[in-house]
Structure formats: C-alpha cells, structure tokens
Amino acid sequence: MIMFNRRYSKTLYRFFILILLSSIYLLKDLLLTLKIDSSFNPTHIITPFEQSLLFPVYGRIKYLGKASRIFIINLPSRPDRRTESIALMQTLDLQASIVPAYSIHSPDILILNRNRNSLFFKLTELACWASHMRVWITIVNKTFSENCNTWSIIFEDDIDLEIDLPYIIQTIPYPIWNHADLIYLGHCANPPGKLIYETSKHMYRIHQALHPSCTHAYIIRSDAAKKLVKLLSKPSRPIDDSIIKLVNDRQLVAYSIHPPLAIQKAVSKTNPSDVNKTNRQSWIYRIRFAIYTFLHWWNGVKIHNKLQKSAFARANLTKAKSWRLKYEKEIWKNYF
C-alpha cells in the first residue's frame, strides 16, 4: 500500500510538472505581447539608410549567385569589429557596405523601448531587431524604386567565413533561388531537415531549415524582406525566434547550408558580445550551456566551433585597420 502511494505520488507529481510546462508554453505568446500597443507601428520610426551612412568596402566580386549586395551590420562604437569585417571582405575580395547598427542609447531605440515587454525581450535584443529591420526596409525601398526582385546578403560583424564561400554560393542552382525566401549561411540549434541539394565538389549540402536560430549570416530575397517588415513590425521577442516562428508556420521558406559557411567568433574579454552580456564564469551560465549542449545532441545538431578553411585566419588586420582609418568618415565616429 505504501509503495502504491509513493508511485501514485510520483505519477501525480510528473503529471503536475507536465501540465505546468504545457501551460507556460501555451501562455508564452500571450506573455510576449503583453505590452504591445496595437496602434503603434515601430517601423514608422525606422528609415532606410541614407547613402552617407554606408561605409563601402570595395572588391572585385560584386555578385554572389543572385545576391547583388552585401550588408554588414556594425556598431559604430566597435571599430575593432569594423576592422575585422573589412579584413574578411578584403581576404575574399568581396564588395560590401558596412551599415551602422542601433545601440541601446540610440534615440529611436529609446522611443521604441516605451512599448517593450521587458519580461522576455531585452533592450539589446530590441536594438538587434531594429538593426536588421532597417536593412530590410532599405532593401525594400531600393527594390521598389528599381521595380525588381533581388537578393542581398546580411552579415553581422562578429563572424568568420569559409574561404570558399564565394565559389560555393556561385554553385547554388537557380531552382533554389527561385523557391527560397532565406538561405542561412550560418545558423545555431538548426538540425538539417529535408535534403534539397548537395554539391559534389565542395561537399556542402543545402537542407530545409528546421530551427534556424541566429542571424549572423543569411541571404534574403527582397520579397521576403518586404514580408518580414510587415509581419515583424511589432517586436515582442528576439528576431531569430520571430523568424523561426514564421518558418514553423510556413509563412517563410528557409534553407540552410551544412556545414555552415559562417560561424560567430567566440565571445571573450577582447571580443565581448553586444547583445548577450553574460558572465560566462557564473554557475547559471554553465547550467544553461549544459542544457543547450544536451538539446543540441538530442535534436541531432552538430556544433561547429571552427570552419574547414577560415578566411579570418588568412586576414590581414594591419592592412584593414590602415584602410579603415584612411577612408572612415567622421559620421562613424559620432553616430549613435
């Protein structure tokens, strides 16, 4: 009888935990939108980039497959990352435009912060959302003026790239360009879905993206940028989580390249994160990282800490810094 009561208690306890977790999951979307004012549209505050804000990096390669523009999002207060981004582009001989990211001190972000749900959405994540949104709005604005559908590549400034990236992207067949909305060059927590295409020369595969977390490197169609500007106009969660929801709801077609052509460089004292300012020596971080690693293993996600052939390992930072100091405009030193 006592054994029966103990088993019954354990079963009841597990049932209670299951109900609790299910309730939290079901209420998550409601909680994320608690503070959103339906009459307020944040995208009305965000304007396309003026030409004076673009910091061009010149290279011989201007097109990658169907992608005709490369944007690199960089905080003006991080000249170290700007130098590294320039060095990457110079190493790969790519033409790109470095664009200013929003910081938590930007006037537009301070306005948007009035409607932020502080429970689940950090101020740094709001600034990240606004930075990507501004690039999308710029793409949409340019596409509208030229009356055409184009592709663009968006990089964040904390990445390393595969040295063969230009050649691999050039080999992506046209049917994929015609069908996809987003192609992830780098991704996190993303197990490979259905195989779409496999290269014979470079041993890379294109899969359906199942959980394309992280936005450090992706190719986007201008029609998809227009869709994201509309659907994500009222931010309530990190931007990569918002995109994952759209992918899961089949409102976006997303592919990812495996193994990735881009990875985020490790966070350190000399390379601090601008979004997740976490003490990596704390027990809380270590527990979260252990859970994160376990879930990767459980879902069949391979963790890539390095590339096969790193472009950054071949980059000339001294040359890139000299080039930056010579051509950098004053606006990058004074921009919020």
CSV table of C-alpha atoms in Angstrom, one decimal:
chain,number,residue,atom,x,y,z
A,1,MET,CA,0.0,0.0,0.0
A,2,ILE,CA,2.8,2.4,0.9
A,3,MET,CA,4.6,1.5,-2.4
A,4,PHE,CA,1.4,2.2,-4.3
A,5,ASN,CA,1.0,5.6,-2.6
A,6,ARG,CA,4.7,6.5,-3.5
A,7,ARG,CA,4.2,5.5,-7.1
A,8,TYR,CA,0.9,7.4,-7.3
A,9,SER,CA,2.6,10.5,-5.8
A,10,LYS,CA,5.4,10.4,-8.3
A,11,THR,CA,3.0,9.9,-11.2
A,12,LEU,CA,0.9,12.8,-9.9
A,13,TYR,CA,4.0,15.0,-9.5
A,14,ARG,CA,5.1,14.3,-13.1
A,15,PHE,CA,1.7,15.0,-14.4
A,16,PHE,CA,1.6,18.3,-12.5
A,17,ILE,CA,5.0,19.3,-13.9
A,18,LEU,CA,3.8,18.4,-17.4
A,19,ILE,CA,0.7,20.5,-17.1
A,20,LEU,CA,2.7,23.4,-15.7
A,21,LEU,CA,5.3,23.3,-18.6
A,22,SER,CA,2.5,23.0,-21.1
A,23,SER,CA,0.7,26.0,-19.6
A,24,ILE,CA,3.8,28.1,-19.7
A,25,TYR,CA,4.4,27.1,-23.4
A,26,LEU,CA,0.8,27.9,-24.3
A,27,LEU,CA,0.9,31.3,-22.5
A,28,LYS,CA,4.3,32.3,-23.9
A,29,ASP,CA,3.0,34.0,-27.0
A,30,LEU,CA,0.4,35.9,-24.9
A,31,LEU,CA,3.0,37.0,-22.4
A,32,LEU,CA,5.3,38.1,-25.2
A,33,THR,CA,2.7,40.6,-26.4
A,34,LEU,CA,1.5,42.0,-23.1
A,35,LYS,CA,3.0,45.5,-23.6
A,36,ILE,CA,2.4,45.9,-27.4
A,37,ASP,CA,0.3,48.9,-28.3
A,38,SER,CA,-1.7,47.8,-31.4
A,39,SER,CA,-1.9,51.4,-32.6
A,40,PHE,CA,1.8,51.9,-32.5
A,41,ASN,CA,3.9,50.8,-35.5
A,42,PRO,CA,7.7,50.9,-34.7
A,43,THR,CA,8.7,50.6,-38.4
A,44,HIS,CA,7.4,54.1,-38.9
A,45,ILE,CA,10.3,55.4,-36.8
A,46,ILE,CA,13.0,53.3,-38.7
A,47,THR,CA,14.0,54.9,-42.0
A,48,PRO,CA,16.1,53.4,-44.9
A,49,PHE,CA,19.9,54.1,-44.8
A,50,GLU,CA,21.0,57.3,-46.4
A,51,GLN,CA,23.9,57.0,-48.8
A,52,SER,CA,26.1,59.0,-46.4
A,53,LEU,CA,25.7,56.3,-43.7
A,54,LEU,CA,27.1,53.5,-45.9
A,55,PHE,CA,30.7,52.6,-45.5
A,56,PRO,CA,31.7,50.9,-48.7
A,57,VAL,CA,34.4,48.2,-48.9
A,58,TYR,CA,35.4,47.6,-52.5
A,59,GLY,CA,36.2,44.3,-54.0
A,60,ARG,CA,36.3,42.6,-57.4
A,61,ILE,CA,33.4,40.2,-56.6
A,62,LYS,CA,30.2,42.2,-56.7
A,63,TYR,CA,27.7,39.4,-57.2
A,64,LEU,CA,27.4,36.0,-55.4
A,65,GLY,CA,24.9,33.9,-57.2
A,66,LYS,CA,21.8,36.0,-57.4
A,67,ALA,CA,22.9,38.2,-54.5
A,68,SER,CA,23.8,41.7,-55.6
A,69,ARG,CA,24.5,43.4,-52.3
A,70,ILE,CA,26.3,42.6,-49.1
A,71,PHE,CA,25.4,44.5,-45.9
A,72,ILE,CA,27.5,44.2,-42.7
A,73,ILE,CA,25.8,45.4,-39.5
A,74,ASN,CA,28.3,47.1,-37.2
A,75,LEU,CA,28.0,49.3,-34.1
A,76,PRO,CA,30.0,52.5,-34.7
A,77,SER,CA,31.3,52.1,-31.2
A,78,ARG,CA,33.1,48.8,-32.2
A,79,PRO,CA,35.9,49.8,-34.6
A,80,ASP,CA,37.6,46.6,-33.7
A,81,ARG,CA,34.9,44.6,-35.3
A,82,ARG,CA,34.7,47.0,-38.2
A,83,THR,CA,38.4,46.4,-38.9
A,84,GLU,CA,37.8,42.6,-38.8
A,85,SER,CA,34.8,42.9,-41.2
A,86,ILE,CA,36.9,44.9,-43.6
A,87,ALA,CA,39.7,42.3,-43.4
A,88,LEU,CA,37.3,39.5,-44.2
A,89,MET,CA,35.9,41.3,-47.2
A,90,GLN,CA,39.5,42.1,-48.4
A,91,THR,CA,40.5,38.5,-48.0
A,92,LEU,CA,37.6,37.2,-50.0
A,93,ASP,CA,37.8,40.2,-52.4
A,94,LEU,CA,34.1,41.0,-51.9
A,95,GLN,CA,32.3,44.3,-52.3
A,96,ALA,CA,30.2,45.2,-49.3
A,97,SER,CA,28.5,48.1,-47.4
A,98,ILE,CA,29.0,48.4,-43.7
A,99,VAL,CA,25.9,49.9,-42.1
A,100,PRO,CA,25.5,51.3,-38.6
A,101,ALA,CA,23.7,49.2,-36.0
A,102,TYR,CA,21.4,50.6,-33.4
A,103,SER,CA,22.7,50.8,-29.9
A,104,ILE,CA,20.7,50.8,-26.7
A,105,HIS,CA,21.4,54.5,-26.5
A,106,SER,CA,20.1,55.4,-30.0
A,107,PRO,CA,17.2,57.9,-29.9
A,108,ASP,CA,15.0,55.6,-31.9
A,109,ILE,CA,15.6,52.7,-29.6
A,110,LEU,CA,14.7,54.9,-26.5
A,111,ILE,CA,11.4,55.7,-28.2
A,112,LEU,CA,10.7,52.0,-29.1
A,113,ASN,CA,11.6,51.0,-25.6
A,114,ARG,CA,8.4,52.5,-24.2
A,115,ASN,CA,6.5,49.6,-25.7
A,116,ARG,CA,9.0,46.9,-25.0
A,117,ASN,CA,8.0,43.8,-23.0
A,118,SER,CA,10.8,43.8,-20.5
A,119,LEU,CA,9.9,40.4,-19.1
A,120,PHE,CA,11.0,38.4,-22.2
A,121,PHE,CA,12.6,40.9,-24.5
A,122,LYS,CA,15.9,42.6,-23.6
A,123,LEU,CA,16.8,46.1,-24.7
A,124,THR,CA,19.9,44.8,-26.6
A,125,GLU,CA,17.6,42.4,-28.5
A,126,LEU,CA,15.3,45.3,-29.4
A,127,ALA,CA,18.3,47.1,-30.8
A,128,CYS,CA,19.3,44.0,-32.7
A,129,TRP,CA,15.7,43.7,-34.1
A,130,ALA,CA,15.8,47.4,-35.2
A,131,SER,CA,19.2,47.0,-36.9
A,132,HIS,CA,18.1,44.1,-39.1
A,133,MET,CA,14.7,45.7,-39.7
A,134,ARG,CA,16.5,48.8,-41.0
A,135,VAL,CA,18.5,46.8,-43.5
A,136,TRP,CA,15.2,45.1,-44.7
A,137,ILE,CA,13.5,48.4,-45.1
A,138,THR,CA,16.5,49.7,-47.1
A,139,ILE,CA,16.3,46.6,-49.3
A,140,VAL,CA,12.5,47.0,-49.8
A,141,ASN,CA,12.9,50.7,-50.6
A,142,LYS,CA,15.6,50.1,-53.2
A,143,THR,CA,13.6,47.3,-54.8
A,144,PHE,CA,10.5,49.4,-55.0
A,145,SER,CA,12.5,52.2,-56.7
A,146,GLU,CA,14.0,49.8,-59.2
A,147,ASN,CA,10.9,47.7,-59.6
A,148,CYS,CA,12.6,44.4,-59.4
A,149,ASN,CA,13.1,41.4,-57.0
A,150,THR,CA,16.6,41.0,-55.8
A,151,TRP,CA,18.7,39.1,-53.3
A,152,SER,CA,21.0,40.5,-50.6
A,153,ILE,CA,23.4,39.0,-48.1
A,154,ILE,CA,23.4,40.3,-44.5
A,155,PHE,CA,26.3,39.7,-42.1
A,156,GLU,CA,26.7,40.7,-38.5
A,157,ASP,CA,30.2,41.9,-37.5
A,158,ASP,CA,31.3,39.1,-35.3
A,159,ILE,CA,31.7,36.3,-37.8
A,160,ASP,CA,34.3,34.2,-39.6
A,161,LEU,CA,33.7,33.0,-43.2
A,162,GLU,CA,34.7,29.9,-45.1
A,163,ILE,CA,37.4,30.8,-47.6
A,164,ASP,CA,35.5,29.1,-50.4
A,165,LEU,CA,32.2,30.9,-49.6
A,166,PRO,CA,32.1,32.9,-52.9
A,167,TYR,CA,32.6,29.8,-55.1
A,168,ILE,CA,30.1,27.7,-53.1
A,169,ILE,CA,27.4,30.3,-53.3
A,170,GLN,CA,28.0,30.7,-57.0
A,171,THR,CA,27.2,26.9,-57.4
A,172,ILE,CA,23.7,27.2,-55.8
A,173,PRO,CA,21.3,26.1,-58.6
A,174,TYR,CA,18.7,28.6,-59.9
A,175,PRO,CA,15.7,26.5,-58.7
A,176,ILE,CA,16.7,27.1,-55.1
A,177,TRP,CA,17.0,30.8,-55.7
A,178,ASN,CA,13.5,30.7,-57.2
A,179,HIS,CA,11.9,28.8,-54.3
A,180,ALA,CA,13.6,30.0,-51.1
A,181,ASP,CA,12.9,33.2,-49.1
A,182,LEU,CA,16.0,32.9,-46.9
A,183,ILE,CA,19.2,30.9,-47.2
A,184,TYR,CA,21.2,30.6,-44.0
A,185,LEU,CA,25.0,30.6,-44.4
A,186,GLY,CA,25.4,30.4,-40.6
A,187,HIS,CA,23.0,29.1,-38.0
A,188,CYS,CA,22.6,27.8,-34.5
A,189,ALA,CA,20.5,25.0,-33.0
A,190,ASN,CA,19.4,24.0,-36.5
A,191,PRO,CA,19.2,20.3,-37.3
A,192,PRO,CA,19.3,19.6,-41.0
A,193,GLY,CA,15.8,19.0,-42.5
A,194,LYS,CA,15.0,17.5,-45.9
A,195,LEU,CA,17.9,17.4,-48.2
A,196,ILE,CA,17.4,19.9,-51.1
A,197,TYR,CA,20.8,19.9,-52.9
A,198,GLU,CA,24.3,18.5,-52.5
A,199,THR,CA,27.4,19.8,-54.1
A,200,SER,CA,29.9,17.2,-55.4
A,201,LYS,CA,33.0,19.4,-55.4
A,202,HIS,CA,32.9,21.2,-52.1
A,203,MET,CA,30.9,18.6,-50.1
A,204,TYR,CA,28.3,21.1,-48.9
A,205,ARG,CA,24.6,20.3,-48.6
A,206,ILE,CA,21.5,22.6,-48.6
A,207,HIS,CA,18.7,21.4,-46.3
A,208,GLN,CA,15.3,22.7,-45.3
A,209,ALA,CA,15.9,24.8,-42.2
A,210,LEU,CA,14.0,23.4,-39.2
A,211,HIS,CA,15.2,25.7,-36.4
A,212,PRO,CA,17.3,28.5,-38.0
A,213,SER,CA,18.3,30.3,-34.9
A,214,CYS,CA,20.9,33.2,-35.1
A,215,THR,CA,21.0,35.9,-37.7
A,216,HIS,CA,24.8,36.4,-38.2
A,217,ALA,CA,24.8,35.4,-41.9
A,218,TYR,CA,22.0,34.9,-44.3
A,219,ILE,CA,20.8,35.6,-47.8
A,220,ILE,CA,17.4,37.2,-48.2
A,221,ARG,CA,15.1,37.8,-51.1
A,222,SER,CA,13.7,41.3,-51.4
A,223,ASP,CA,10.1,39.9,-51.4
A,224,ALA,CA,10.9,38.1,-48.1
A,225,ALA,CA,12.3,41.3,-46.7
A,226,LYS,CA,9.0,43.1,-47.5
A,227,LYS,CA,7.1,40.2,-45.8
A,228,LEU,CA,9.3,40.5,-42.7
A,229,VAL,CA,8.9,44.2,-42.5
A,230,LYS,CA,5.1,43.6,-42.4
A,231,LEU,CA,4.9,40.6,-40.2
A,232,LEU,CA,7.6,41.6,-37.6
A,233,SER,CA,6.7,45.3,-37.4
A,234,LYS,CA,5.8,45.0,-33.7
A,235,PRO,CA,8.7,43.2,-32.0
A,236,SER,CA,8.0,41.1,-28.9
A,237,ARG,CA,10.8,38.5,-28.9
A,238,PRO,CA,14.4,38.2,-30.3
A,239,ILE,CA,14.5,38.5,-34.0
A,240,ASP,CA,15.7,35.0,-34.7
A,241,ASP,CA,12.9,33.5,-32.6
A,242,SER,CA,10.4,35.5,-34.6
A,243,ILE,CA,11.8,34.2,-37.9
A,244,ILE,CA,11.7,30.6,-36.6
A,245,LYS,CA,8.0,31.0,-35.8
A,246,LEU,CA,7.3,32.2,-39.3
A,247,VAL,CA,9.3,29.3,-40.7
A,248,ASN,CA,7.3,26.8,-38.5
A,249,ASP,CA,4.1,28.5,-39.5
A,250,ARG,CA,5.1,28.0,-43.2
A,251,GLN,CA,5.0,31.7,-43.9
A,252,LEU,CA,8.6,31.6,-45.0
A,253,VAL,CA,10.7,29.1,-46.9
A,254,ALA,CA,14.1,28.9,-45.3
A,255,TYR,CA,17.1,26.7,-46.3
A,256,SER,CA,20.4,26.3,-44.6
A,257,ILE,CA,23.9,25.2,-45.7
A,258,HIS,CA,25.6,22.4,-43.9
A,259,PRO,CA,28.3,22.5,-42.7
A,260,PRO,CA,27.9,26.3,-42.2
A,261,LEU,CA,29.9,28.8,-44.3
A,262,ALA,CA,29.8,31.3,-41.4
A,263,ILE,CA,30.3,31.0,-37.7
A,264,GLN,CA,30.2,33.5,-34.9
A,265,LYS,CA,33.6,34.1,-33.3
A,266,ALA,CA,33.9,33.1,-29.7
A,267,VAL,CA,33.0,35.7,-27.1
A,268,SER,CA,35.9,36.7,-24.9
A,269,LYS,CA,37.2,39.6,-22.9
A,270,THR,CA,38.8,41.0,-26.0
A,271,ASN,CA,35.7,40.3,-28.1
A,272,PRO,CA,32.6,41.0,-25.8
A,273,SER,CA,29.1,40.4,-27.0
A,274,ASP,CA,26.9,43.5,-27.7
A,275,VAL,CA,23.7,41.5,-27.3
A,276,ASN,CA,24.2,38.9,-24.6
A,277,LYS,CA,26.3,40.4,-21.8
A,278,THR,CA,26.5,37.3,-19.7
A,279,ASN,CA,29.1,36.3,-17.1
A,280,ARG,CA,30.4,33.1,-18.7
A,281,GLN,CA,32.1,32.0,-15.4
A,282,SER,CA,28.8,32.0,-13.5
A,283,TRP,CA,27.1,28.8,-12.4
A,284,ILE,CA,23.8,30.0,-14.1
A,285,TYR,CA,25.6,30.3,-17.4
A,286,ARG,CA,27.3,26.9,-17.1
A,287,ILE,CA,24.0,25.2,-16.3
A,288,ARG,CA,22.3,26.9,-19.3
A,289,PHE,CA,25.2,26.0,-21.5
A,290,ALA,CA,25.0,22.4,-20.4
A,291,ILE,CA,21.2,22.3,-21.2
A,292,TYR,CA,21.9,24.0,-24.5
A,293,THR,CA,24.6,21.4,-25.4
A,294,PHE,CA,22.3,18.5,-24.4
A,295,LEU,CA,19.4,19.8,-26.5
A,296,HIS,CA,21.8,20.1,-29.5
A,297,TRP,CA,22.8,16.5,-29.0
A,298,TRP,CA,19.2,15.3,-28.5
A,299,ASN,CA,18.0,17.1,-31.7
A,300,GLY,CA,20.9,15.9,-33.8
A,301,VAL,CA,22.5,19.3,-34.1
A,302,LYS,CA,26.2,19.4,-34.8
A,303,ILE,CA,28.1,22.2,-33.0
A,304,HIS,CA,30.6,23.9,-35.3
A,305,ASN,CA,33.3,25.9,-33.5
A,306,LYS,CA,35.6,26.3,-36.5
A,307,LEU,CA,35.4,26.3,-40.2
A,308,GLN,CA,37.2,24.0,-42.6
A,309,LYS,CA,39.2,26.8,-44.1
A,310,SER,CA,38.9,30.1,-42.1
A,311,ALA,CA,39.1,33.3,-44.1
A,312,PHE,CA,39.8,35.2,-40.8
A,313,ALA,CA,42.9,33.1,-40.2
A,314,ARG,CA,44.2,34.5,-43.6
A,315,ALA,CA,43.1,38.1,-43.0
A,316,ASN,CA,45.5,41.0,-42.7
A,317,LEU,CA,44.2,43.0,-39.8
A,318,THR,CA,47.0,45.6,-40.0
A,319,LYS,CA,46.2,46.4,-43.6
A,320,ALA,CA,42.4,46.5,-42.8
A,321,LYS,CA,42.9,48.9,-39.9
A,322,SER,CA,45.1,51.3,-42.0
A,323,TRP,CA,42.4,51.2,-44.7
A,324,ARG,CA,39.6,51.9,-42.2
A,325,LEU,CA,41.5,54.9,-40.7
A,326,LYS,CA,42.1,56.3,-44.1
A,327,TYR,CA,38.6,56.0,-45.5
A,328,GLU,CA,36.4,56.1,-42.4
A,329,LYS,CA,34.1,59.1,-42.4
A,330,GLU,CA,33.5,61.3,-39.3
A,331,ILE,CA,29.9,60.2,-39.1
A,332,TRP,CA,31.0,56.7,-38.0
A,333,LYS,CA,32.8,58.3,-35.0
A,334,ASN,CA,29.8,60.4,-34.0
A,335,TYR,CA,26.9,58.2,-34.9
A,336,PHE,CA,24.7,56.8,-32.1
